[in-house]
Amino acid sequence: MIRIRRALGTLAAIGAALTAVVAPASATAEPAAPLVSSAVYVENAPYPGVGGEHVPGVFLFDANGSADVVEFRYANRRLSGSVPADADGRATAVITPGAPGSLELKVYSVNRDGVASAVRTYDTQVAYTGPDTTVTPWSALVGTPRTAAFAPRWGHLAPIVRYTYRVNDGEPVTVDADAAGRASVTIGSDRPGLNEVRVVGVTADGTRTAEHLRGYEAVLGYAWANSSDYPYGAEAGGVGVTGAFELHSTVAETVAFEYLFEDGEVRTVASEAPGTAVIALTPTRPGRTEVLVRSVRADGLGSNWYAYSFSVIS
């Protein structure tokens, strides 16, 4: 019994010592969750959002009436930081979003004794600022000049004064915008297939928009088919009735045609004369069907697929 009493006395002494150590901190009240505001990135901004990628915004932090706040700490998925509070319990932080979309900023304050407040969550929507870009015509023969038009996507940025664009892997080119922030240029490409133009807008104060990518197509030529046995769009022939289909191409140096019919297997037929060939097809089921055709050069490049559709009499 004496040993138990001594042990209890020792535990009580240790508990009193620990209480003495933590007492000063626990005696300080937890600060209130701070207030957060921003003139650029207003809270709960609706779509399409405000500000933008690479657009800095000033955020104001306020101690919300709590005394002795000395610091504010903030973070989201992409960044974190801290700023000292002034004598009035306020501070500002300049935050530049790195991407468009939802921005959730978490902020809390710390007082002189190191006690942290509850976290304030501040939500806003960052706008996508990449220029609105069109390429006309979207699809054309290789070497055909195109018109690329650039314009501001939303009206919340300062006026765009110039654009810098790049076609595929080419060198960047800068062009001035008009008073409405618009510009148009002539572009082209000798590369068959999908091409792309990338463009960035720049405002008078040097703020850059997000980069916008617009694709467009350059084709070597066109392929098509026709058949007197199964006219395009008409109902003809029948199940088991073979028909002749003529294949044609405007692609120079066409050596073969690829085609698909019913079973989806790609078949190849050699070009009999420059840009022509004839194939025989036998439908195995009634109703609407189609033949897909493309022409091919020796290097594997060629036209896009052409769909020749007709209906088989049941």
PDB file of C-alpha atoms in Angstrom:
ATOM      1  CA  MET A   1       0.000   0.000   0.000  1.00  0.00           C
ATOM      2  CA  ILE A   2       2.874   2.344   0.813  1.00  0.00           C
ATOM      3  CA  ARG A   3       4.448   1.665  -2.591  1.00  0.00           C
ATOM      4  CA  ILE A   4       1.154   2.399  -4.386  1.00  0.00           C
ATOM      5  CA  ARG A   5       0.790   5.717  -2.550  1.00  0.00           C
ATOM      6  CA  ARG A   6       4.385   6.675  -3.450  1.00  0.00           C
ATOM      7  CA  ALA A   7       3.750   5.808  -7.132  1.00  0.00           C
ATOM      8  CA  LEU A   8       0.578   7.895  -7.187  1.00  0.00           C
ATOM      9  CA  GLY A   9       2.461  10.769  -5.645  1.00  0.00           C
ATOM     10  CA  THR A  10       5.176  10.544  -8.307  1.00  0.00           C
ATOM     11  CA  LEU A  11       2.571  10.533 -11.130  1.00  0.00           C
ATOM     12  CA  ALA A  12       0.850  13.555  -9.628  1.00  0.00           C
ATOM     13  CA  ALA A  13       4.157  15.434  -9.531  1.00  0.00           C
ATOM     14  CA  ILE A  14       4.860  14.607 -13.179  1.00  0.00           C
ATOM     15  CA  GLY A  15       1.352  15.721 -14.168  1.00  0.00           C
ATOM     16  CA  ALA A  16       1.777  19.018 -12.350  1.00  0.00           C
ATOM     17  CA  ALA A  17       5.085  19.635 -14.114  1.00  0.00           C
ATOM     18  CA  LEU A  18       3.547  18.977 -17.530  1.00  0.00           C
ATOM     19  CA  THR A  19       0.645  21.278 -16.709  1.00  0.00           C
ATOM     20  CA  ALA A  20       3.088  24.020 -15.821  1.00  0.00           C
ATOM     21  CA  VAL A  21       4.830  23.642 -19.197  1.00  0.00           C
ATOM     22  CA  VAL A  22       1.706  23.749 -21.367  1.00  0.00           C
ATOM     23  CA  ALA A  23      -0.287  26.224 -19.324  1.00  0.00           C
ATOM     24  CA  PRO A  24       0.962  29.408 -21.023  1.00  0.00           C
ATOM     25  CA  ALA A  25      -0.021  28.158 -24.496  1.00  0.00           C
ATOM     26  CA  SER A  26      -3.416  26.743 -23.508  1.00  0.00           C
ATOM     27  CA  ALA A  27      -4.282  29.966 -21.742  1.00  0.00           C
ATOM     28  CA  THR A  28      -4.271  31.811 -25.101  1.00  0.00           C
ATOM     29  CA  ALA A  29      -7.585  31.675 -26.976  1.00  0.00           C
ATOM     30  CA  GLU A  30      -7.575  30.229 -30.461  1.00  0.00           C
ATOM     31  CA  PRO A  31      -7.807  33.025 -33.052  1.00  0.00           C
ATOM     32  CA  ALA A  32     -10.912  33.232 -35.206  1.00  0.00           C
ATOM     33  CA  ALA A  33     -10.705  31.949 -38.759  1.00  0.00           C
ATOM     34  CA  PRO A  34      -9.361  34.842 -40.840  1.00  0.00           C
ATOM     35  CA  LEU A  35     -11.320  36.809 -43.423  1.00  0.00           C
ATOM     36  CA  VAL A  36     -10.108  36.527 -47.019  1.00  0.00           C
ATOM     37  CA  SER A  37     -10.942  38.734 -49.996  1.00  0.00           C
ATOM     38  CA  SER A  38      -9.593  39.652 -53.429  1.00  0.00           C
ATOM     39  CA  ALA A  39     -10.610  42.324 -55.923  1.00  0.00           C
ATOM     40  CA  VAL A  40      -9.426  40.192 -58.863  1.00  0.00           C
ATOM     41  CA  TYR A  41     -10.310  36.697 -57.676  1.00  0.00           C
ATOM     42  CA  VAL A  42     -13.679  37.345 -56.062  1.00  0.00           C
ATOM     43  CA  GLU A  43     -15.079  34.568 -53.929  1.00  0.00           C
ATOM     44  CA  ASN A  44     -17.385  32.022 -55.587  1.00  0.00           C
ATOM     45  CA  ALA A  45     -16.868  33.535 -59.041  1.00  0.00           C
ATOM     46  CA  PRO A  46     -19.158  31.838 -61.585  1.00  0.00           C
ATOM     47  CA  TYR A  47     -18.029  30.291 -64.880  1.00  0.00           C
ATOM     48  CA  PRO A  48     -16.129  31.299 -66.993  1.00  0.00           C
ATOM     49  CA  GLY A  49     -14.255  32.666 -63.993  1.00  0.00           C
ATOM     50  CA  VAL A  50     -12.093  35.688 -63.257  1.00  0.00           C
ATOM     51  CA  GLY A  51      -8.413  36.578 -63.572  1.00  0.00           C
ATOM     52  CA  GLY A  52      -6.655  33.804 -65.396  1.00  0.00           C
ATOM     53  CA  GLU A  53      -3.600  31.609 -65.698  1.00  0.00           C
ATOM     54  CA  HIS A  54      -0.487  33.805 -65.229  1.00  0.00           C
ATOM     55  CA  VAL A  55      -2.672  36.716 -64.010  1.00  0.00           C
ATOM     56  CA  PRO A  56      -1.557  37.854 -60.512  1.00  0.00           C
ATOM     57  CA  GLY A  57      -4.128  38.809 -57.894  1.00  0.00           C
ATOM     58  CA  VAL A  58      -3.810  40.507 -54.497  1.00  0.00           C
ATOM     59  CA  PHE A  59      -5.425  38.623 -51.602  1.00  0.00           C
ATOM     60  CA  LEU A  60      -6.249  40.474 -48.375  1.00  0.00           C
ATOM     61  CA  PHE A  61      -6.091  38.545 -45.098  1.00  0.00           C
ATOM     62  CA  ASP A  62      -7.768  39.921 -41.946  1.00  0.00           C
ATOM     63  CA  ALA A  63      -7.484  38.606 -38.363  1.00  0.00           C
ATOM     64  CA  ASN A  64     -11.257  38.885 -37.974  1.00  0.00           C
ATOM     65  CA  GLY A  65     -11.026  40.652 -34.611  1.00  0.00           C
ATOM     66  CA  SER A  66      -8.507  38.292 -33.041  1.00  0.00           C
ATOM     67  CA  ALA A  67      -5.693  39.980 -31.080  1.00  0.00           C
ATOM     68  CA  ASP A  68      -1.962  39.362 -31.389  1.00  0.00           C
ATOM     69  CA  VAL A  69      -2.098  37.713 -34.828  1.00  0.00           C
ATOM     70  CA  VAL A  70       1.409  37.879 -36.266  1.00  0.00           C
ATOM     71  CA  GLU A  71       1.248  35.731 -39.387  1.00  0.00           C
ATOM     72  CA  PHE A  72      -1.037  34.278 -42.038  1.00  0.00           C
ATOM     73  CA  ARG A  73      -0.322  31.004 -43.806  1.00  0.00           C
ATOM     74  CA  TYR A  74      -1.984  29.887 -47.033  1.00  0.00           C
ATOM     75  CA  ALA A  75      -1.848  26.951 -49.434  1.00  0.00           C
ATOM     76  CA  ASN A  76      -3.595  25.114 -52.221  1.00  0.00           C
ATOM     77  CA  ARG A  77      -2.677  22.158 -54.422  1.00  0.00           C
ATOM     78  CA  ARG A  78      -0.040  24.115 -56.343  1.00  0.00           C
ATOM     79  CA  LEU A  79       1.491  26.593 -53.907  1.00  0.00           C
ATOM     80  CA  SER A  80       1.963  27.562 -50.281  1.00  0.00           C
ATOM     81  CA  GLY A  81       3.311  30.593 -48.447  1.00  0.00           C
ATOM     82  CA  SER A  82       3.123  32.867 -45.440  1.00  0.00           C
ATOM     83  CA  VAL A  83       3.018  36.632 -44.852  1.00  0.00           C
ATOM     84  CA  PRO A  84       3.497  38.646 -41.620  1.00  0.00           C
ATOM     85  CA  ALA A  85       0.522  40.509 -40.198  1.00  0.00           C
ATOM     86  CA  ASP A  86       0.684  44.250 -39.569  1.00  0.00           C
ATOM     87  CA  ALA A  87      -0.288  45.957 -36.312  1.00  0.00           C
ATOM     88  CA  ASP A  88      -3.962  45.904 -37.354  1.00  0.00           C
ATOM     89  CA  GLY A  89      -3.934  42.137 -37.975  1.00  0.00           C
ATOM     90  CA  ARG A  90      -3.930  42.399 -41.756  1.00  0.00           C
ATOM     91  CA  ALA A  91      -1.683  41.286 -44.603  1.00  0.00           C
ATOM     92  CA  THR A  92      -1.675  40.957 -48.358  1.00  0.00           C
ATOM     93  CA  ALA A  93      -0.299  38.227 -50.608  1.00  0.00           C
ATOM     94  CA  VAL A  94       0.101  38.279 -54.377  1.00  0.00           C
ATOM     95  CA  ILE A  95      -0.917  34.910 -55.820  1.00  0.00           C
ATOM     96  CA  THR A  96      -0.608  33.961 -59.490  1.00  0.00           C
ATOM     97  CA  PRO A  97      -2.659  30.882 -60.456  1.00  0.00           C
ATOM     98  CA  GLY A  98      -0.801  28.339 -62.526  1.00  0.00           C
ATOM     99  CA  ALA A  99      -3.824  26.859 -64.280  1.00  0.00           C
ATOM    100  CA  PRO A 100      -7.450  27.642 -65.089  1.00  0.00           C
ATOM    101  CA  GLY A 101     -10.329  26.056 -63.201  1.00  0.00           C
ATOM    102  CA  SER A 102     -11.261  25.846 -59.545  1.00  0.00           C
ATOM    103  CA  LEU A 103      -8.930  27.570 -57.079  1.00  0.00           C
ATOM    104  CA  GLU A 104      -9.404  26.534 -53.440  1.00  0.00           C
ATOM    105  CA  LEU A 105      -7.205  28.564 -51.107  1.00  0.00           C
ATOM    106  CA  LYS A 106      -6.893  27.530 -47.446  1.00  0.00           C
ATOM    107  CA  VAL A 107      -5.814  30.270 -45.029  1.00  0.00           C
ATOM    108  CA  TYR A 108      -5.212  30.366 -41.272  1.00  0.00           C
ATOM    109  CA  SER A 109      -3.614  32.797 -38.852  1.00  0.00           C
ATOM    110  CA  VAL A 110      -1.053  32.300 -36.090  1.00  0.00           C
ATOM    111  CA  ASN A 111      -0.877  34.456 -32.962  1.00  0.00           C
ATOM    112  CA  ARG A 112       2.105  35.592 -30.937  1.00  0.00           C
ATOM    113  CA  ASP A 113       2.020  32.414 -28.800  1.00  0.00           C
ATOM    114  CA  GLY A 114       2.052  30.146 -31.845  1.00  0.00           C
ATOM    115  CA  VAL A 115      -1.616  29.196 -31.610  1.00  0.00           C
ATOM    116  CA  ALA A 116      -3.197  28.590 -35.020  1.00  0.00           C
ATOM    117  CA  SER A 117      -6.705  29.582 -35.965  1.00  0.00           C
ATOM    118  CA  ALA A 118      -9.295  27.476 -37.705  1.00  0.00           C
ATOM    119  CA  VAL A 119      -8.805  27.235 -41.477  1.00  0.00           C
ATOM    120  CA  ARG A 120     -10.745  29.506 -43.815  1.00  0.00           C
ATOM    121  CA  THR A 121     -11.441  27.967 -47.250  1.00  0.00           C
ATOM    122  CA  TYR A 122     -11.735  30.495 -50.069  1.00  0.00           C
ATOM    123  CA  ASP A 123     -13.128  29.274 -53.394  1.00  0.00           C
ATOM    124  CA  THR A 124     -12.969  31.013 -56.738  1.00  0.00           C
ATOM    125  CA  GLN A 125     -12.884  30.129 -60.440  1.00  0.00           C
ATOM    126  CA  VAL A 126      -9.824  30.980 -62.560  1.00  0.00           C
ATOM    127  CA  ALA A 127     -10.704  31.764 -66.167  1.00  0.00           C
ATOM    128  CA  TYR A 128      -9.043  30.178 -69.180  1.00  0.00           C
ATOM    129  CA  THR A 129      -7.420  33.069 -71.045  1.00  0.00           C
ATOM    130  CA  GLY A 130      -6.084  31.394 -74.193  1.00  0.00           C
ATOM    131  CA  PRO A 131      -7.097  33.390 -77.279  1.00  0.00           C
ATOM    132  CA  ASP A 132     -10.097  32.306 -79.314  1.00  0.00           C
ATOM    133  CA  THR A 133      -8.516  30.903 -82.503  1.00  0.00           C
ATOM    134  CA  THR A 134     -10.027  29.819 -85.803  1.00  0.00           C
ATOM    135  CA  VAL A 135      -8.347  28.414 -88.922  1.00  0.00           C
ATOM    136  CA  THR A 136     -10.176  28.689 -92.254  1.00  0.00           C
ATOM    137  CA  PRO A 137     -10.468  26.414 -94.136  1.00  0.00           C
ATOM    138  CA  TRP A 138      -9.976  23.694 -91.548  1.00  0.00           C
ATOM    139  CA  SER A 139      -9.223  21.024 -94.162  1.00  0.00           C
ATOM    140  CA  ALA A 140      -7.531  21.715 -97.504  1.00  0.00           C
ATOM    141  CA  LEU A 141      -4.819  20.478 -99.810  1.00  0.00           C
ATOM    142  CA  VAL A 142      -1.191  20.655 -98.732  1.00  0.00           C
ATOM    143  CA  GLY A 143       0.169  24.097 -99.496  1.00  0.00           C
ATOM    144  CA  THR A 144      -3.220  25.831 -99.438  1.00  0.00           C
ATOM    145  CA  PRO A 145      -2.988  29.166 -97.592  1.00  0.00           C
ATOM    146  CA  ARG A 146      -5.196  29.405 -94.496  1.00  0.00           C
ATOM    147  CA  THR A 147      -6.432  32.349 -92.476  1.00  0.00           C
ATOM    148  CA  ALA A 148      -5.815  32.107 -88.727  1.00  0.00           C
ATOM    149  CA  ALA A 149      -7.835  34.612 -86.698  1.00  0.00           C
ATOM    150  CA  PHE A 150      -7.040  35.463 -83.066  1.00  0.00           C
ATOM    151  CA  ALA A 151      -9.379  37.242 -80.630  1.00  0.00           C
ATOM    152  CA  PRO A 152      -9.731  37.707 -76.833  1.00  0.00           C
ATOM    153  CA  ARG A 153     -11.713  34.868 -75.274  1.00  0.00           C
ATOM    154  CA  TRP A 154     -13.234  36.790 -72.365  1.00  0.00           C
ATOM    155  CA  GLY A 155     -13.443  40.503 -71.608  1.00  0.00           C
ATOM    156  CA  HIS A 156     -11.959  40.535 -68.098  1.00  0.00           C
ATOM    157  CA  LEU A 157      -8.328  40.954 -69.174  1.00  0.00           C
ATOM    158  CA  ALA A 158      -6.766  44.237 -70.196  1.00  0.00           C
ATOM    159  CA  PRO A 159      -6.885  44.683 -73.987  1.00  0.00           C
ATOM    160  CA  ILE A 160      -4.571  42.382 -75.903  1.00  0.00           C
ATOM    161  CA  VAL A 161      -2.091  44.412 -77.969  1.00  0.00           C
ATOM    162  CA  ARG A 162      -0.211  41.624 -79.776  1.00  0.00           C
ATOM    163  CA  TYR A 163      -0.113  37.895 -80.395  1.00  0.00           C
ATOM    164  CA  THR A 164       2.799  35.496 -80.714  1.00  0.00           C
ATOM    165  CA  TYR A 165       2.031  32.364 -82.705  1.00  0.00           C
ATOM    166  CA  ARG A 166       3.935  29.343 -83.986  1.00  0.00           C
ATOM    167  CA  VAL A 167       2.955  26.859 -86.722  1.00  0.00           C
ATOM    168  CA  ASN A 168       4.021  23.288 -85.946  1.00  0.00           C
ATOM    169  CA  ASP A 169       7.750  23.407 -85.081  1.00  0.00           C
ATOM    170  CA  GLY A 170       8.388  26.729 -86.786  1.00  0.00           C
ATOM    171  CA  GLU A 171       9.814  29.890 -85.292  1.00  0.00           C
ATOM    172  CA  PRO A 172       7.541  32.179 -83.216  1.00  0.00           C
ATOM    173  CA  VAL A 173       6.007  35.120 -85.083  1.00  0.00           C
ATOM    174  CA  THR A 174       4.576  38.246 -83.417  1.00  0.00           C
ATOM    175  CA  VAL A 175       1.737  40.281 -84.900  1.00  0.00           C
ATOM    176  CA  ASP A 176       0.052  43.422 -83.549  1.00  0.00           C
ATOM    177  CA  ALA A 177      -3.623  43.361 -82.583  1.00  0.00           C
ATOM    178  CA  ASP A 178      -6.159  45.971 -83.644  1.00  0.00           C
ATOM    179  CA  ALA A 179      -8.072  48.237 -81.247  1.00  0.00           C
ATOM    180  CA  ALA A 180     -10.512  45.408 -80.487  1.00  0.00           C
ATOM    181  CA  GLY A 181      -7.667  43.031 -79.626  1.00  0.00           C
ATOM    182  CA  ARG A 182      -8.051  40.985 -82.818  1.00  0.00           C
ATOM    183  CA  ALA A 183      -5.573  39.901 -85.476  1.00  0.00           C
ATOM    184  CA  SER A 184      -5.505  37.625 -88.510  1.00  0.00           C
ATOM    185  CA  VAL A 185      -2.577  36.076 -90.361  1.00  0.00           C
ATOM    186  CA  THR A 186      -2.023  33.796 -93.339  1.00  0.00           C
ATOM    187  CA  ILE A 187      -0.536  30.411 -92.493  1.00  0.00           C
ATOM    188  CA  GLY A 188       0.073  27.181 -94.364  1.00  0.00           C
ATOM    189  CA  SER A 189       1.875  23.878 -94.139  1.00  0.00           C
ATOM    190  CA  ASP A 190       3.525  21.407 -96.446  1.00  0.00           C
ATOM    191  CA  ARG A 191       3.111  18.652 -93.861  1.00  0.00           C
ATOM    192  CA  PRO A 192       0.330  16.167 -94.685  1.00  0.00           C
ATOM    193  CA  GLY A 193      -2.011  15.294 -91.867  1.00  0.00           C
ATOM    194  CA  LEU A 194      -2.840  17.221 -88.728  1.00  0.00           C
ATOM    195  CA  ASN A 195      -1.082  20.552 -88.264  1.00  0.00           C
ATOM    196  CA  GLU A 196      -1.295  22.981 -85.355  1.00  0.00           C
ATOM    197  CA  VAL A 197      -0.940  26.644 -84.574  1.00  0.00           C
ATOM    198  CA  ARG A 198      -0.134  27.736 -81.003  1.00  0.00           C
ATOM    199  CA  VAL A 199      -0.851  31.312 -79.942  1.00  0.00           C
ATOM    200  CA  VAL A 200      -0.378  33.504 -76.860  1.00  0.00           C
ATOM    201  CA  GLY A 201      -1.858  36.975 -76.366  1.00  0.00           C
ATOM    202  CA  VAL A 202       0.029  39.771 -74.601  1.00  0.00           C
ATOM    203  CA  THR A 203      -1.544  42.800 -72.909  1.00  0.00           C
ATOM    204  CA  ALA A 204      -0.079  46.313 -72.735  1.00  0.00           C
ATOM    205  CA  ASP A 205       1.408  45.644 -69.278  1.00  0.00           C
ATOM    206  CA  GLY A 206       3.119  42.459 -70.504  1.00  0.00           C
ATOM    207  CA  THR A 207       0.654  39.959 -69.030  1.00  0.00           C
ATOM    208  CA  ARG A 208       0.575  36.810 -71.145  1.00  0.00           C
ATOM    209  CA  THR A 209      -2.515  34.724 -71.705  1.00  0.00           C
ATOM    210  CA  ALA A 210      -2.531  30.962 -71.610  1.00  0.00           C
ATOM    211  CA  GLU A 211      -1.293  29.283 -74.778  1.00  0.00           C
ATOM    212  CA  HIS A 212      -4.068  28.070 -77.039  1.00  0.00           C
ATOM    213  CA  LEU A 213      -3.633  25.278 -79.589  1.00  0.00           C
ATOM    214  CA  ARG A 214      -5.767  24.951 -82.713  1.00  0.00           C
ATOM    215  CA  GLY A 215      -5.367  22.050 -85.112  1.00  0.00           C
ATOM    216  CA  TYR A 216      -6.085  21.967 -88.837  1.00  0.00           C
ATOM    217  CA  GLU A 217      -5.732  19.412 -91.597  1.00  0.00           C
ATOM    218  CA  ALA A 218      -3.621  19.318 -94.754  1.00  0.00           C
ATOM    219  CA  VAL A 219      -4.410  16.560 -97.253  1.00  0.00           C
ATOM    220  CA  LEU A 220      -2.479  15.318-100.275  1.00  0.00           C
ATOM    221  CA  GLY A 221      -5.655  14.815-102.277  1.00  0.00           C
ATOM    222  CA  TYR A 222      -9.004  13.078-102.279  1.00  0.00           C
ATOM    223  CA  ALA A 223     -10.291   9.592-103.037  1.00  0.00           C
ATOM    224  CA  TRP A 224     -13.795   8.601-104.017  1.00  0.00           C
ATOM    225  CA  ALA A 225     -15.802   5.706-105.454  1.00  0.00           C
ATOM    226  CA  ASN A 226     -18.759   5.174-107.755  1.00  0.00           C
ATOM    227  CA  SER A 227     -20.763   2.213-109.019  1.00  0.00           C
ATOM    228  CA  SER A 228     -23.472   1.814-111.648  1.00  0.00           C
ATOM    229  CA  ASP A 229     -24.470  -1.478-109.998  1.00  0.00           C
ATOM    230  CA  TYR A 230     -24.938   0.145-106.581  1.00  0.00           C
ATOM    231  CA  PRO A 231     -25.498   3.904-107.134  1.00  0.00           C
ATOM    232  CA  TYR A 232     -24.634   6.219-104.272  1.00  0.00           C
ATOM    233  CA  GLY A 233     -27.508   6.674-101.815  1.00  0.00           C
ATOM    234  CA  ALA A 234     -29.840   4.415-103.802  1.00  0.00           C
ATOM    235  CA  GLU A 235     -31.396   0.995-103.138  1.00  0.00           C
ATOM    236  CA  ALA A 236     -30.108  -1.571-105.612  1.00  0.00           C
ATOM    237  CA  GLY A 237     -28.710  -5.064-106.201  1.00  0.00           C
ATOM    238  CA  GLY A 238     -29.337  -7.600-103.495  1.00  0.00           C
ATOM    239  CA  VAL A 239     -27.746 -10.023-101.067  1.00  0.00           C
ATOM    240  CA  GLY A 240     -25.244 -12.138-102.980  1.00  0.00           C
ATOM    241  CA  VAL A 241     -25.345  -9.853-106.034  1.00  0.00           C
ATOM    242  CA  THR A 242     -21.829  -8.747-106.975  1.00  0.00           C
ATOM    243  CA  GLY A 243     -21.249  -5.167-108.066  1.00  0.00           C
ATOM    244  CA  ALA A 244     -18.300  -3.358-109.615  1.00  0.00           C
ATOM    245  CA  PHE A 245     -16.912  -0.271-107.852  1.00  0.00           C
ATOM    246  CA  GLU A 246     -14.575   2.200-109.520  1.00  0.00           C
ATOM    247  CA  LEU A 247     -12.017   3.875-107.252  1.00  0.00           C
ATOM    248  CA  HIS A 248     -10.447   7.248-108.069  1.00  0.00           C
ATOM    249  CA  SER A 249      -7.874   9.546-106.498  1.00  0.00           C
ATOM    250  CA  THR A 250      -6.438  13.009-107.033  1.00  0.00           C
ATOM    251  CA  VAL A 251      -3.332  12.155-104.991  1.00  0.00           C
ATOM    252  CA  ALA A 252      -0.268  12.273-107.224  1.00  0.00           C
ATOM    253  CA  GLU A 253       1.757   9.062-107.400  1.00  0.00           C
ATOM    254  CA  THR A 254      -1.075   6.892-106.078  1.00  0.00           C
ATOM    255  CA  VAL A 255       0.060   3.249-106.177  1.00  0.00           C
ATOM    256  CA  ALA A 256      -2.828   1.536-104.388  1.00  0.00           C
ATOM    257  CA  PHE A 257      -6.202   1.895-102.706  1.00  0.00           C
ATOM    258  CA  GLU A 258      -7.238   0.616 -99.291  1.00  0.00           C
ATOM    259  CA  TYR A 259     -10.869  -0.213 -98.651  1.00  0.00           C
ATOM    260  CA  LEU A 260     -13.160  -1.651 -95.983  1.00  0.00           C
ATOM    261  CA  PHE A 261     -16.495  -3.386 -96.567  1.00  0.00           C
ATOM    262  CA  GLU A 262     -18.851  -5.066 -94.095  1.00  0.00           C
ATOM    263  CA  ASP A 263     -16.352  -7.064 -92.014  1.00  0.00           C
ATOM    264  CA  GLY A 264     -14.075  -4.072 -91.260  1.00  0.00           C
ATOM    265  CA  GLU A 265     -10.935  -5.753 -92.639  1.00  0.00           C
ATOM    266  CA  VAL A 266      -8.648  -3.379 -94.534  1.00  0.00           C
ATOM    267  CA  ARG A 267      -7.909  -4.720 -98.011  1.00  0.00           C
ATOM    268  CA  THR A 268      -5.556  -3.334-100.650  1.00  0.00           C
ATOM    269  CA  VAL A 269      -5.840  -3.188-104.431  1.00  0.00           C
ATOM    270  CA  ALA A 270      -3.123  -1.880-106.746  1.00  0.00           C
ATOM    271  CA  SER A 271      -3.799   1.131-108.898  1.00  0.00           C
ATOM    272  CA  GLU A 272      -4.344  -0.083-112.496  1.00  0.00           C
ATOM    273  CA  ALA A 273      -3.823   3.339-114.072  1.00  0.00           C
ATOM    274  CA  PRO A 274      -2.813   6.665-112.516  1.00  0.00           C
ATOM    275  CA  GLY A 275      -5.278   7.166-109.678  1.00  0.00           C
ATOM    276  CA  THR A 276      -7.845   4.485-110.655  1.00  0.00           C
ATOM    277  CA  ALA A 277      -8.791   0.912-109.782  1.00  0.00           C
ATOM    278  CA  VAL A 278     -11.826  -1.407-109.955  1.00  0.00           C
ATOM    279  CA  ILE A 279     -12.991  -3.802-107.227  1.00  0.00           C
ATOM    280  CA  ALA A 280     -15.853  -6.291-107.027  1.00  0.00           C
ATOM    281  CA  LEU A 281     -17.934  -6.451-103.835  1.00  0.00           C
ATOM    282  CA  THR A 282     -20.729  -8.850-102.899  1.00  0.00           C
ATOM    283  CA  PRO A 283     -23.101  -7.718-100.106  1.00  0.00           C
ATOM    284  CA  THR A 284     -23.982 -10.398 -97.547  1.00  0.00           C
ATOM    285  CA  ARG A 285     -26.774  -8.556 -95.729  1.00  0.00           C
ATOM    286  CA  PRO A 286     -29.617  -6.255 -96.725  1.00  0.00           C
ATOM    287  CA  GLY A 287     -30.084  -2.629 -95.793  1.00  0.00           C
ATOM    288  CA  ARG A 288     -27.837   0.373 -95.715  1.00  0.00           C
ATOM    289  CA  THR A 289     -24.104  -0.243 -95.983  1.00  0.00           C
ATOM    290  CA  GLU A 290     -20.968   1.582 -97.083  1.00  0.00           C
ATOM    291  CA  VAL A 291     -17.527   1.169 -98.557  1.00  0.00           C
ATOM    292  CA  LEU A 292     -14.645   3.146 -97.050  1.00  0.00           C
ATOM    293  CA  VAL A 293     -11.867   4.040 -99.495  1.00  0.00           C
ATOM    294  CA  ARG A 294      -8.531   5.847 -99.357  1.00  0.00           C
ATOM    295  CA  SER A 295      -5.653   6.164-101.821  1.00  0.00           C
ATOM    296  CA  VAL A 296      -2.050   5.457-100.851  1.00  0.00           C
ATOM    297  CA  ARG A 297       1.353   6.501-102.183  1.00  0.00           C
ATOM    298  CA  ALA A 298       4.489   4.353-102.038  1.00  0.00           C
ATOM    299  CA  ASP A 299       5.598   6.137 -98.846  1.00  0.00           C
ATOM    300  CA  GLY A 300       2.359   5.189 -97.067  1.00  0.00           C
ATOM    301  CA  LEU A 301       0.874   8.679 -97.177  1.00  0.00           C
ATOM    302  CA  GLY A 302      -2.367   9.288 -98.990  1.00  0.00           C
ATOM    303  CA  SER A 303      -5.849  10.678 -98.893  1.00  0.00           C
ATOM    304  CA  ASN A 304      -8.373  10.650 -96.085  1.00  0.00           C
ATOM    305  CA  TRP A 305     -11.050   7.970 -95.956  1.00  0.00           C
ATOM    306  CA  TYR A 306     -14.073   8.469 -98.197  1.00  0.00           C
ATOM    307  CA  ALA A 307     -17.436   6.833 -97.373  1.00  0.00           C
ATOM    308  CA  TYR A 308     -19.565   5.571-100.291  1.00  0.00           C
ATOM    309  CA  SER A 309     -22.981   4.518 -98.961  1.00  0.00           C
ATOM    310  CA  PHE A 310     -25.903   2.661-100.581  1.00  0.00           C
ATOM    311  CA  SER A 311     -28.721   0.279 -99.666  1.00  0.00           C
ATOM    312  CA  VAL A 312     -28.937  -3.429-100.551  1.00  0.00           C
ATOM    313  CA  ILE A 313     -32.355  -4.739-101.559  1.00  0.00           C
ATOM    314  CA  SER A 314     -33.533  -7.496 -99.245  1.00  0.00           C
TER     315      SER A 314
END
